Amino acid sequence: MTSSQVPLLPDTPDVISQRTKWKYNGSSRPAFAEPTPAGCESVWDFPRPPRIEPVTSVIAVYLGDRLIAQTHNGVRVVETAGA
């Protein structure tokens, strides 16, 4: 299992039951969602439940102009918006 396949919650009957109530799970967008410009991502296209993805670029965090954190092994969590 890769990091992008790590479930955030176990698939218990209660969790599965709650997931069936999700209106938006990345397979469709609400009418009010704006179109996504080319080269951009939309939160409405992300999955639910969340997916963890490795980040191949360098991630740097600055406070003002001071570098306070940097990694070459970052991850991002993507999940569709709730409505």
PDB file of N, CA, C and O in Angstrom:
ATOM      1  N   MET A   1       0.858  -1.189   0.000  1.00  0.00           N
ATOM      2  CA  MET A   1       0.000   0.000   0.000  1.00  0.00           C
ATOM      3  C   MET A   1       0.890   1.234   0.000  1.00  0.00           C
ATOM      4  O   MET A   1       1.779   1.356   0.817  1.00  0.00           O
ATOM      5  N   THR A   2       0.664   2.151  -0.921  1.00  0.00           N
ATOM      6  CA  THR A   2       1.442   3.390  -0.986  1.00  0.00           C
ATOM      7  C   THR A   2       0.792   4.451  -0.114  1.00  0.00           C
ATOM      8  O   THR A   2      -0.354   4.298   0.332  1.00  0.00           O
ATOM      9  N   SER A   3       1.520   5.553   0.106  1.00  0.00           N
ATOM     10  CA  SER A   3       0.970   6.628   0.931  1.00  0.00           C
ATOM     11  C   SER A   3      -0.296   7.211   0.321  1.00  0.00           C
ATOM     12  O   SER A   3      -1.149   7.727   1.025  1.00  0.00           O
ATOM     13  N   SER A   4      -0.445   7.125  -1.013  1.00  0.00           N
ATOM     14  CA  SER A   4      -1.642   7.674  -1.634  1.00  0.00           C
ATOM     15  C   SER A   4      -2.857   6.773  -1.434  1.00  0.00           C
ATOM     16  O   SER A   4      -3.958   7.132  -1.787  1.00  0.00           O
ATOM     17  N   GLN A   5      -2.641   5.593  -0.853  1.00  0.00           N
ATOM     18  CA  GLN A   5      -3.742   4.662  -0.629  1.00  0.00           C
ATOM     19  C   GLN A   5      -4.050   4.469   0.847  1.00  0.00           C
ATOM     20  O   GLN A   5      -4.848   3.625   1.194  1.00  0.00           O
ATOM     21  N   VAL A   6      -3.402   5.226   1.705  1.00  0.00           N
ATOM     22  CA  VAL A   6      -3.602   5.067   3.140  1.00  0.00           C
ATOM     23  C   VAL A   6      -4.966   5.606   3.528  1.00  0.00           C
ATOM     24  O   VAL A   6      -5.241   6.792   3.341  1.00  0.00           O
ATOM     25  N   PRO A   7      -5.864   4.755   4.044  1.00  0.00           N
ATOM     26  CA  PRO A   7      -7.166   5.269   4.466  1.00  0.00           C
ATOM     27  C   PRO A   7      -7.017   6.088   5.744  1.00  0.00           C
ATOM     28  O   PRO A   7      -6.232   5.747   6.616  1.00  0.00           O
ATOM     29  N   LEU A   8      -7.737   7.190   5.821  1.00  0.00           N
ATOM     30  CA  LEU A   8      -7.684   8.030   7.012  1.00  0.00           C
ATOM     31  C   LEU A   8      -8.604   7.517   8.102  1.00  0.00           C
ATOM     32  O   LEU A   8      -8.381   7.771   9.270  1.00  0.00           O
ATOM     33  N   LEU A   9      -9.632   6.804   7.736  1.00  0.00           N
ATOM     34  CA  LEU A   9     -10.533   6.158   8.696  1.00  0.00           C
ATOM     35  C   LEU A   9     -10.725   4.719   8.261  1.00  0.00           C
ATOM     36  O   LEU A   9     -10.794   4.432   7.071  1.00  0.00           O
ATOM     37  N   PRO A  10     -10.837   3.812   9.221  1.00  0.00           N
ATOM     38  CA  PRO A  10     -11.093   2.421   8.830  1.00  0.00           C
ATOM     39  C   PRO A  10     -12.488   2.302   8.211  1.00  0.00           C
ATOM     40  O   PRO A  10     -13.398   3.068   8.525  1.00  0.00           O
ATOM     41  N   ASP A  11     -12.646   1.352   7.311  1.00  0.00           N
ATOM     42  CA  ASP A  11     -13.934   1.150   6.645  1.00  0.00           C
ATOM     43  C   ASP A  11     -14.876   0.321   7.514  1.00  0.00           C
ATOM     44  O   ASP A  11     -15.231  -0.806   7.187  1.00  0.00           O
ATOM     45  N   THR A  12     -15.267   0.907   8.638  1.00  0.00           N
ATOM     46  CA  THR A  12     -16.230   0.239   9.509  1.00  0.00           C
ATOM     47  C   THR A  12     -17.630   0.429   8.928  1.00  0.00           C
ATOM     48  O   THR A  12     -17.839   1.325   8.099  1.00  0.00           O
ATOM     49  N   PRO A  13     -18.595  -0.372   9.329  1.00  0.00           N
ATOM     50  CA  PRO A  13     -19.957  -0.187   8.822  1.00  0.00           C
ATOM     51  C   PRO A  13     -20.489   1.227   9.048  1.00  0.00           C
ATOM     52  O   PRO A  13     -21.158   1.783   8.176  1.00  0.00           O
ATOM     53  N   ASP A  14     -20.169   1.844  10.182  1.00  0.00           N
ATOM     54  CA  ASP A  14     -20.643   3.196  10.463  1.00  0.00           C
ATOM     55  C   ASP A  14     -20.009   4.212   9.509  1.00  0.00           C
ATOM     56  O   ASP A  14     -20.685   5.103   8.993  1.00  0.00           O
ATOM     57  N   VAL A  15     -18.706   4.073   9.265  1.00  0.00           N
ATOM     58  CA  VAL A  15     -18.015   4.979   8.341  1.00  0.00           C
ATOM     59  C   VAL A  15     -18.585   4.814   6.938  1.00  0.00           C
ATOM     60  O   VAL A  15     -18.884   5.794   6.250  1.00  0.00           O
ATOM     61  N   ILE A  16     -18.761   3.590   6.492  1.00  0.00           N
ATOM     62  CA  ILE A  16     -19.323   3.335   5.168  1.00  0.00           C
ATOM     63  C   ILE A  16     -20.720   3.929   5.059  1.00  0.00           C
ATOM     64  O   ILE A  16     -21.073   4.552   4.064  1.00  0.00           O
ATOM     65  N   SER A  17     -21.522   3.796   6.095  1.00  0.00           N
ATOM     66  CA  SER A  17     -22.875   4.348   6.107  1.00  0.00           C
ATOM     67  C   SER A  17     -22.844   5.866   5.971  1.00  0.00           C
ATOM     68  O   SER A  17     -23.626   6.457   5.212  1.00  0.00           O
ATOM     69  N   GLN A  18     -21.946   6.517   6.681  1.00  0.00           N
ATOM     70  CA  GLN A  18     -21.847   7.980   6.600  1.00  0.00           C
ATOM     71  C   GLN A  18     -21.365   8.427   5.229  1.00  0.00           C
ATOM     72  O   GLN A  18     -21.824   9.427   4.695  1.00  0.00           O
ATOM     73  N   ARG A  19     -20.451   7.670   4.632  1.00  0.00           N
ATOM     74  CA  ARG A  19     -19.935   8.040   3.305  1.00  0.00           C
ATOM     75  C   ARG A  19     -21.020   7.994   2.244  1.00  0.00           C
ATOM     76  O   ARG A  19     -20.971   8.746   1.272  1.00  0.00           O
ATOM     77  N   THR A  20     -22.010   7.150   2.399  1.00  0.00           N
ATOM     78  CA  THR A  20     -23.089   7.084   1.410  1.00  0.00           C
ATOM     79  C   THR A  20     -23.930   8.352   1.415  1.00  0.00           C
ATOM     80  O   THR A  20     -24.648   8.616   0.460  1.00  0.00           O
ATOM     81  N   LYS A  21     -23.831   9.153   2.464  1.00  0.00           N
ATOM     82  CA  LYS A  21     -24.605  10.390   2.574  1.00  0.00           C
ATOM     83  C   LYS A  21     -23.899  11.585   1.929  1.00  0.00           C
ATOM     84  O   LYS A  21     -24.495  12.646   1.795  1.00  0.00           O
ATOM     85  N   TRP A  22     -22.641  11.417   1.534  1.00  0.00           N
ATOM     86  CA  TRP A  22     -21.905  12.519   0.932  1.00  0.00           C
ATOM     87  C   TRP A  22     -22.481  12.856  -0.427  1.00  0.00           C
ATOM     88  O   TRP A  22     -22.610  12.005  -1.295  1.00  0.00           O
ATOM     89  N   LYS A  23     -22.851  14.090  -0.603  1.00  0.00           N
ATOM     90  CA  LYS A  23     -23.398  14.526  -1.887  1.00  0.00           C
ATOM     91  C   LYS A  23     -22.289  14.723  -2.908  1.00  0.00           C
ATOM     92  O   LYS A  23     -22.440  14.394  -4.077  1.00  0.00           O
ATOM     93  N   TYR A  24     -21.151  15.256  -2.479  1.00  0.00           N
ATOM     94  CA  TYR A  24     -20.040  15.521  -3.383  1.00  0.00           C
ATOM     95  C   TYR A  24     -18.834  14.680  -2.960  1.00  0.00           C
ATOM     96  O   TYR A  24     -18.363  14.778  -1.838  1.00  0.00           O
ATOM     97  N   ASN A  25     -18.361  13.843  -3.870  1.00  0.00           N
ATOM     98  CA  ASN A  25     -17.230  12.964  -3.565  1.00  0.00           C
ATOM     99  C   ASN A  25     -16.160  13.024  -4.647  1.00  0.00           C
ATOM    100  O   ASN A  25     -15.352  12.127  -4.784  1.00  0.00           O
ATOM    101  N   GLY A  26     -16.171  14.089  -5.433  1.00  0.00           N
ATOM    102  CA  GLY A  26     -15.196  14.241  -6.506  1.00  0.00           C
ATOM    103  C   GLY A  26     -15.697  13.765  -7.856  1.00  0.00           C
ATOM    104  O   GLY A  26     -15.042  13.959  -8.868  1.00  0.00           O
ATOM    105  N   SER A  27     -16.883  13.159  -7.882  1.00  0.00           N
ATOM    106  CA  SER A  27     -17.411  12.659  -9.154  1.00  0.00           C
ATOM    107  C   SER A  27     -18.317  13.670  -9.856  1.00  0.00           C
ATOM    108  O   SER A  27     -18.619  13.518 -11.032  1.00  0.00           O
ATOM    109  N   SER A  28     -18.747  14.708  -9.133  1.00  0.00           N
ATOM    110  CA  SER A  28     -19.577  15.753  -9.727  1.00  0.00           C
ATOM    111  C   SER A  28     -19.353  17.052  -8.967  1.00  0.00           C
ATOM    112  O   SER A  28     -18.862  17.039  -7.841  1.00  0.00           O
ATOM    113  N   ARG A  29     -19.735  18.138  -9.589  1.00  0.00           N
ATOM    114  CA  ARG A  29     -19.583  19.459  -8.981  1.00  0.00           C
ATOM    115  C   ARG A  29     -20.950  20.069  -8.718  1.00  0.00           C
ATOM    116  O   ARG A  29     -21.885  19.850  -9.481  1.00  0.00           O
ATOM    117  N   PRO A  30     -21.046  20.901  -7.675  1.00  0.00           N
ATOM    118  CA  PRO A  30     -22.289  21.624  -7.458  1.00  0.00           C
ATOM    119  C   PRO A  30     -22.465  22.711  -8.517  1.00  0.00           C
ATOM    120  O   PRO A  30     -21.483  23.144  -9.151  1.00  0.00           O
ATOM    121  N   ALA A  31     -23.676  23.151  -8.714  1.00  0.00           N
ATOM    122  CA  ALA A  31     -23.977  24.158  -9.736  1.00  0.00           C
ATOM    123  C   ALA A  31     -23.218  25.466  -9.506  1.00  0.00           C
ATOM    124  O   ALA A  31     -22.880  26.162 -10.452  1.00  0.00           O
ATOM    125  N   PHE A  32     -22.923  25.788  -8.250  1.00  0.00           N
ATOM    126  CA  PHE A  32     -22.252  27.058  -7.958  1.00  0.00           C
ATOM    127  C   PHE A  32     -20.731  26.996  -8.111  1.00  0.00           C
ATOM    128  O   PHE A  32     -20.059  28.009  -8.017  1.00  0.00           O
ATOM    129  N   ALA A  33     -20.165  25.825  -8.365  1.00  0.00           N
ATOM    130  CA  ALA A  33     -18.706  25.706  -8.518  1.00  0.00           C
ATOM    131  C   ALA A  33     -18.265  26.389  -9.810  1.00  0.00           C
ATOM    132  O   ALA A  33     -18.823  26.146 -10.875  1.00  0.00           O
ATOM    133  N   GLU A  34     -17.292  27.257  -9.688  1.00  0.00           N
ATOM    134  CA  GLU A  34     -16.804  27.990 -10.854  1.00  0.00           C
ATOM    135  C   GLU A  34     -15.950  27.091 -11.731  1.00  0.00           C
ATOM    136  O   GLU A  34     -15.304  26.164 -11.237  1.00  0.00           O
ATOM    137  N   PRO A  35     -15.919  27.367 -13.033  1.00  0.00           N
ATOM    138  CA  PRO A  35     -15.049  26.585 -13.928  1.00  0.00           C
ATOM    139  C   PRO A  35     -13.588  26.735 -13.507  1.00  0.00           C
ATOM    140  O   PRO A  35     -13.183  27.762 -12.966  1.00  0.00           O
ATOM    141  N   THR A  36     -12.810  25.717 -13.767  1.00  0.00           N
ATOM    142  CA  THR A  36     -11.400  25.725 -13.407  1.00  0.00           C
ATOM    143  C   THR A  36     -10.562  26.170 -14.602  1.00  0.00           C
ATOM    144  O   THR A  36     -10.665  25.576 -15.676  1.00  0.00           O
ATOM    145  N   PRO A  37      -9.734  27.202 -14.427  1.00  0.00           N
ATOM    146  CA  PRO A  37      -8.860  27.632 -15.522  1.00  0.00           C
ATOM    147  C   PRO A  37      -7.862  26.531 -15.886  1.00  0.00           C
ATOM    148  O   PRO A  37      -7.510  25.701 -15.042  1.00  0.00           O
ATOM    149  N   ALA A  38      -7.408  26.534 -17.127  1.00  0.00           N
ATOM    150  CA  ALA A  38      -6.423  25.549 -17.579  1.00  0.00           C
ATOM    151  C   ALA A  38      -5.186  25.595 -16.685  1.00  0.00           C
ATOM    152  O   ALA A  38      -4.730  26.669 -16.297  1.00  0.00           O
ATOM    153  N   GLY A  39      -4.673  24.431 -16.332  1.00  0.00           N
ATOM    154  CA  GLY A  39      -3.474  24.340 -15.508  1.00  0.00           C
ATOM    155  C   GLY A  39      -3.714  24.472 -14.024  1.00  0.00           C
ATOM    156  O   GLY A  39      -2.783  24.433 -13.229  1.00  0.00           O
ATOM    157  N   CYS A  40      -4.969  24.633 -13.623  1.00  0.00           N
ATOM    158  CA  CYS A  40      -5.319  24.768 -12.208  1.00  0.00           C
ATOM    159  C   CYS A  40      -6.105  23.548 -11.746  1.00  0.00           C
ATOM    160  O   CYS A  40      -6.664  22.815 -12.545  1.00  0.00           O
ATOM    161  N   GLU A  41      -6.161  23.366 -10.433  1.00  0.00           N
ATOM    162  CA  GLU A  41      -6.943  22.288  -9.848  1.00  0.00           C
ATOM    163  C   GLU A  41      -8.151  22.882  -9.143  1.00  0.00           C
ATOM    164  O   GLU A  41      -8.095  24.002  -8.657  1.00  0.00           O
ATOM    165  N   SER A  42      -9.205  22.113  -9.072  1.00  0.00           N
ATOM    166  CA  SER A  42     -10.385  22.525  -8.325  1.00  0.00           C
ATOM    167  C   SER A  42     -10.618  21.554  -7.184  1.00  0.00           C
ATOM    168  O   SER A  42     -10.547  20.334  -7.364  1.00  0.00           O
ATOM    169  N   VAL A  43     -10.910  22.097  -6.019  1.00  0.00           N
ATOM    170  CA  VAL A  43     -11.201  21.252  -4.870  1.00  0.00           C
ATOM    171  C   VAL A  43     -12.403  20.346  -5.148  1.00  0.00           C
ATOM    172  O   VAL A  43     -12.512  19.262  -4.604  1.00  0.00           O
ATOM    173  N   TRP A  44     -13.281  20.753  -6.047  1.00  0.00           N
ATOM    174  CA  TRP A  44     -14.473  19.953  -6.358  1.00  0.00           C
ATOM    175  C   TRP A  44     -14.138  18.686  -7.137  1.00  0.00           C
ATOM    176  O   TRP A  44     -14.953  17.777  -7.224  1.00  0.00           O
ATOM    177  N   ASP A  45     -12.938  18.612  -7.702  1.00  0.00           N
ATOM    178  CA  ASP A  45     -12.529  17.417  -8.441  1.00  0.00           C
ATOM    179  C   ASP A  45     -11.744  16.432  -7.578  1.00  0.00           C
ATOM    180  O   ASP A  45     -11.404  15.350  -8.030  1.00  0.00           O
ATOM    181  N   PHE A  46     -11.445  16.800  -6.358  1.00  0.00           N
ATOM    182  CA  PHE A  46     -10.702  15.923  -5.462  1.00  0.00           C
ATOM    183  C   PHE A  46     -11.641  14.860  -4.880  1.00  0.00           C
ATOM    184  O   PHE A  46     -12.848  15.046  -4.826  1.00  0.00           O
ATOM    185  N   PRO A  47     -11.072  13.769  -4.405  1.00  0.00           N
ATOM    186  CA  PRO A  47     -11.893  12.672  -3.895  1.00  0.00           C
ATOM    187  C   PRO A  47     -12.377  12.892  -2.472  1.00  0.00           C
ATOM    188  O   PRO A  47     -11.866  13.739  -1.748  1.00  0.00           O
ATOM    189  N   ARG A  48     -13.323  12.130  -2.100  1.00  0.00           N
ATOM    190  CA  ARG A  48     -13.752  11.978  -0.719  1.00  0.00           C
ATOM    191  C   ARG A  48     -14.059  10.517  -0.560  1.00  0.00           C
ATOM    192  O   ARG A  48     -14.841   9.989  -1.328  1.00  0.00           O
ATOM    193  N   PRO A  49     -13.426   9.801   0.342  1.00  0.00           N
ATOM    194  CA  PRO A  49     -12.546  10.285   1.411  1.00  0.00           C
ATOM    195  C   PRO A  49     -11.239  10.846   0.857  1.00  0.00           C
ATOM    196  O   PRO A  49     -10.930  10.655  -0.310  1.00  0.00           O
ATOM    197  N   PRO A  50     -10.498  11.552   1.723  1.00  0.00           N
ATOM    198  CA  PRO A  50      -9.266  12.198   1.288  1.00  0.00           C
ATOM    199  C   PRO A  50      -8.252  11.211   0.723  1.00  0.00           C
ATOM    200  O   PRO A  50      -8.273  10.031   1.027  1.00  0.00           O
ATOM    201  N   ARG A  51      -7.352  11.753  -0.091  1.00  0.00           N
ATOM    202  CA  ARG A  51      -6.248  10.973  -0.638  1.00  0.00           C
ATOM    203  C   ARG A  51      -4.959  11.680  -0.224  1.00  0.00           C
ATOM    204  O   ARG A  51      -4.873  12.904  -0.253  1.00  0.00           O
ATOM    205  N   ILE A  52      -3.951  10.893   0.171  1.00  0.00           N
ATOM    206  CA  ILE A  52      -2.643  11.437   0.521  1.00  0.00           C
ATOM    207  C   ILE A  52      -1.727  11.202  -0.667  1.00  0.00           C
ATOM    208  O   ILE A  52      -1.618  10.083  -1.163  1.00  0.00           O
ATOM    209  N   GLU A  53      -1.080  12.286  -1.137  1.00  0.00           N
ATOM    210  CA  GLU A  53      -0.224  12.194  -2.311  1.00  0.00           C
ATOM    211  C   GLU A  53       1.180  12.699  -1.986  1.00  0.00           C
ATOM    212  O   GLU A  53       1.320  13.725  -1.320  1.00  0.00           O
ATOM    213  N   PRO A  54       2.196  12.013  -2.485  1.00  0.00           N
ATOM    214  CA  PRO A  54       3.554  12.536  -2.317  1.00  0.00           C
ATOM    215  C   PRO A  54       3.743  13.799  -3.158  1.00  0.00           C
ATOM    216  O   PRO A  54       3.117  13.950  -4.203  1.00  0.00           O
ATOM    217  N   VAL A  55       4.575  14.698  -2.688  1.00  0.00           N
ATOM    218  CA  VAL A  55       4.900  15.924  -3.418  1.00  0.00           C
ATOM    219  C   VAL A  55       6.355  15.804  -3.854  1.00  0.00           C
ATOM    220  O   VAL A  55       7.239  15.617  -3.012  1.00  0.00           O
ATOM    221  N   THR A  56       6.613  15.882  -5.148  1.00  0.00           N
ATOM    222  CA  THR A  56       7.964  15.672  -5.652  1.00  0.00           C
ATOM    223  C   THR A  56       8.806  16.942  -5.670  1.00  0.00           C
ATOM    224  O   THR A  56      10.024  16.868  -5.752  1.00  0.00           O
ATOM    225  N   SER A  57       8.185  18.092  -5.582  1.00  0.00           N
ATOM    226  CA  SER A  57       8.943  19.343  -5.569  1.00  0.00           C
ATOM    227  C   SER A  57       9.338  19.705  -4.136  1.00  0.00           C
ATOM    228  O   SER A  57       8.847  19.135  -3.165  1.00  0.00           O
ATOM    229  N   VAL A  58      10.251  20.646  -4.018  1.00  0.00           N
ATOM    230  CA  VAL A  58      10.671  21.134  -2.710  1.00  0.00           C
ATOM    231  C   VAL A  58       9.556  21.989  -2.123  1.00  0.00           C
ATOM    232  O   VAL A  58       8.973  22.825  -2.808  1.00  0.00           O
ATOM    233  N   ILE A  59       9.243  21.757  -0.868  1.00  0.00           N
ATOM    234  CA  ILE A  59       8.263  22.586  -0.151  1.00  0.00           C
ATOM    235  C   ILE A  59       9.043  23.429   0.847  1.00  0.00           C
ATOM    236  O   ILE A  59       9.831  22.903   1.641  1.00  0.00           O
ATOM    237  N   ALA A  60       8.845  24.733   0.795  1.00  0.00           N
ATOM    238  CA  ALA A  60       9.533  25.646   1.696  1.00  0.00           C
ATOM    239  C   ALA A  60       8.498  26.530   2.385  1.00  0.00           C
ATOM    240  O   ALA A  60       7.533  26.973   1.762  1.00  0.00           O
ATOM    241  N   VAL A  61       8.703  26.767   3.667  1.00  0.00           N
ATOM    242  CA  VAL A  61       7.810  27.621   4.455  1.00  0.00           C
ATOM    243  C   VAL A  61       8.632  28.816   4.939  1.00  0.00           C
ATOM    244  O   VAL A  61       9.696  28.648   5.534  1.00  0.00           O
ATOM    245  N   TYR A  62       8.117  29.998   4.663  1.00  0.00           N
ATOM    246  CA  TYR A  62       8.792  31.230   5.061  1.00  0.00           C
ATOM    247  C   TYR A  62       7.937  32.001   6.054  1.00  0.00           C
ATOM    248  O   TYR A  62       6.710  32.028   5.946  1.00  0.00           O
ATOM    249  N   LEU A  63       8.602  32.638   6.988  1.00  0.00           N
ATOM    250  CA  LEU A  63       7.972  33.608   7.876  1.00  0.00           C
ATOM    251  C   LEU A  63       8.622  34.935   7.520  1.00  0.00           C
ATOM    252  O   LEU A  63       9.804  35.157   7.827  1.00  0.00           O
ATOM    253  N   GLY A  64       7.883  35.749   6.784  1.00  0.00           N
ATOM    254  CA  GLY A  64       8.497  36.942   6.205  1.00  0.00           C
ATOM    255  C   GLY A  64       9.500  36.487   5.161  1.00  0.00           C
ATOM    256  O   GLY A  64       9.164  35.722   4.274  1.00  0.00           O
ATOM    257  N   ASP A  65      10.750  36.889   5.307  1.00  0.00           N
ATOM    258  CA  ASP A  65      11.765  36.424   4.364  1.00  0.00           C
ATOM    259  C   ASP A  65      12.701  35.386   4.990  1.00  0.00           C
ATOM    260  O   ASP A  65      13.732  35.047   4.448  1.00  0.00           O
ATOM    261  N   ARG A  66      12.309  34.840   6.135  1.00  0.00           N
ATOM    262  CA  ARG A  66      13.119  33.831   6.832  1.00  0.00           C
ATOM    263  C   ARG A  66      12.583  32.431   6.551  1.00  0.00           C
ATOM    264  O   ARG A  66      11.410  32.140   6.805  1.00  0.00           O
ATOM    265  N   LEU A  67      13.439  31.548   6.035  1.00  0.00           N
ATOM    266  CA  LEU A  67      13.074  30.155   5.788  1.00  0.00           C
ATOM    267  C   LEU A  67      12.978  29.444   7.132  1.00  0.00           C
ATOM    268  O   LEU A  67      13.943  29.423   7.901  1.00  0.00           O
ATOM    269  N   ILE A  68      11.803  28.878   7.456  1.00  0.00           N
ATOM    270  CA  ILE A  68      11.643  28.201   8.744  1.00  0.00           C
ATOM    271  C   ILE A  68      11.449  26.693   8.606  1.00  0.00           C
ATOM    272  O   ILE A  68      11.590  25.963   9.579  1.00  0.00           O
ATOM    273  N   ALA A  69      11.147  26.216   7.403  1.00  0.00           N
ATOM    274  CA  ALA A  69      11.017  24.771   7.184  1.00  0.00           C
ATOM    275  C   ALA A  69      11.178  24.483   5.702  1.00  0.00           C
ATOM    276  O   ALA A  69      10.791  25.290   4.859  1.00  0.00           O
ATOM    277  N   GLN A  70      11.751  23.311   5.409  1.00  0.00           N
ATOM    278  CA  GLN A  70      11.918  22.903   4.020  1.00  0.00           C
ATOM    279  C   GLN A  70      12.004  21.388   3.969  1.00  0.00           C
ATOM    280  O   GLN A  70      12.601  20.764   4.848  1.00  0.00           O
ATOM    281  N   THR A  71      11.393  20.784   2.936  1.00  0.00           N
ATOM    282  CA  THR A  71      11.460  19.337   2.777  1.00  0.00           C
ATOM    283  C   THR A  71      11.465  18.960   1.300  1.00  0.00           C
ATOM    284  O   THR A  71      10.947  19.693   0.467  1.00  0.00           O
ATOM    285  N   HIS A  72      12.052  17.825   1.035  1.00  0.00           N
ATOM    286  CA  HIS A  72      12.031  17.212  -0.292  1.00  0.00           C
ATOM    287  C   HIS A  72      11.113  15.995  -0.285  1.00  0.00           C
ATOM    288  O   HIS A  72      11.009  15.306  -1.288  1.00  0.00           O
ATOM    289  N   ASN A  73      10.499  15.710   0.855  1.00  0.00           N
ATOM    290  CA  ASN A  73       9.655  14.526   1.033  1.00  0.00           C
ATOM    291  C   ASN A  73       8.275  14.901   1.541  1.00  0.00           C
ATOM    292  O   ASN A  73       7.748  14.281   2.458  1.00  0.00           O
ATOM    293  N   GLY A  74       7.676  15.909   0.952  1.00  0.00           N
ATOM    294  CA  GLY A  74       6.374  16.382   1.417  1.00  0.00           C
ATOM    295  C   GLY A  74       5.225  15.503   0.946  1.00  0.00           C
ATOM    296  O   GLY A  74       5.378  14.659   0.056  1.00  0.00           O
ATOM    297  N   VAL A  75       4.114  15.700   1.577  1.00  0.00           N
ATOM    298  CA  VAL A  75       2.867  15.062   1.159  1.00  0.00           C
ATOM    299  C   VAL A  75       1.778  16.118   1.181  1.00  0.00           C
ATOM    300  O   VAL A  75       1.890  17.143   1.845  1.00  0.00           O
ATOM    301  N   ARG A  76       0.726  15.874   0.419  1.00  0.00           N
ATOM    302  CA  ARG A  76      -0.438  16.753   0.480  1.00  0.00           C
ATOM    303  C   ARG A  76      -1.665  15.870   0.632  1.00  0.00           C
ATOM    304  O   ARG A  76      -1.703  14.733   0.164  1.00  0.00           O
ATOM    305  N   VAL A  77      -2.639  16.408   1.308  1.00  0.00           N
ATOM    306  CA  VAL A  77      -3.910  15.720   1.475  1.00  0.00           C
ATOM    307  C   VAL A  77      -4.926  16.446   0.608  1.00  0.00           C
ATOM    308  O   VAL A  77      -5.095  17.655   0.738  1.00  0.00           O
ATOM    309  N   VAL A  78      -5.562  15.721  -0.305  1.00  0.00           N
ATOM    310  CA  VAL A  78      -6.556  16.327  -1.157  1.00  0.00           C
ATOM    311  C   VAL A  78      -7.916  15.713  -0.830  1.00  0.00           C
ATOM    312  O   VAL A  78      -8.045  14.515  -0.651  1.00  0.00           O
ATOM    313  N   GLU A  79      -8.897  16.580  -0.701  1.00  0.00           N
ATOM    314  CA  GLU A  79     -10.262  16.154  -0.400  1.00  0.00           C
ATOM    315  C   GLU A  79     -11.209  17.185  -1.001  1.00  0.00           C
ATOM    316  O   GLU A  79     -10.939  18.372  -0.967  1.00  0.00           O
ATOM    317  N   THR A  80     -12.305  16.712  -1.513  1.00  0.00           N
ATOM    318  CA  THR A  80     -13.281  17.617  -2.093  1.00  0.00           C
ATOM    319  C   THR A  80     -13.872  18.512  -1.012  1.00  0.00           C
ATOM    320  O   THR A  80     -13.843  18.190   0.171  1.00  0.00           O
ATOM    321  N   ALA A  81     -14.386  19.637  -1.420  1.00  0.00           N
ATOM    322  CA  ALA A  81     -15.031  20.565  -0.502  1.00  0.00           C
ATOM    323  C   ALA A  81     -16.354  19.980  -0.022  1.00  0.00           C
ATOM    324  O   ALA A  81     -16.925  19.089  -0.644  1.00  0.00           O
ATOM    325  N   GLY A  82     -16.823  20.470   1.074  1.00  0.00           N
ATOM    326  CA  GLY A  82     -18.130  20.037   1.574  1.00  0.00           C
ATOM    327  C   GLY A  82     -19.167  21.106   1.295  1.00  0.00           C
ATOM    328  O   GLY A  82     -18.879  22.285   1.288  1.00  0.00           O
ATOM    329  N   ALA A  83     -20.356  20.667   0.999  1.00  0.00           N
ATOM    330  CA  ALA A  83     -21.429  21.620   0.767  1.00  0.00           C
ATOM    331  C   ALA A  83     -22.717  21.078   1.339  1.00  0.00           C
ATOM    332  O   ALA A  83     -22.869  19.924   1.551  1.00  0.00           O
TER     333      ALA A  83
END
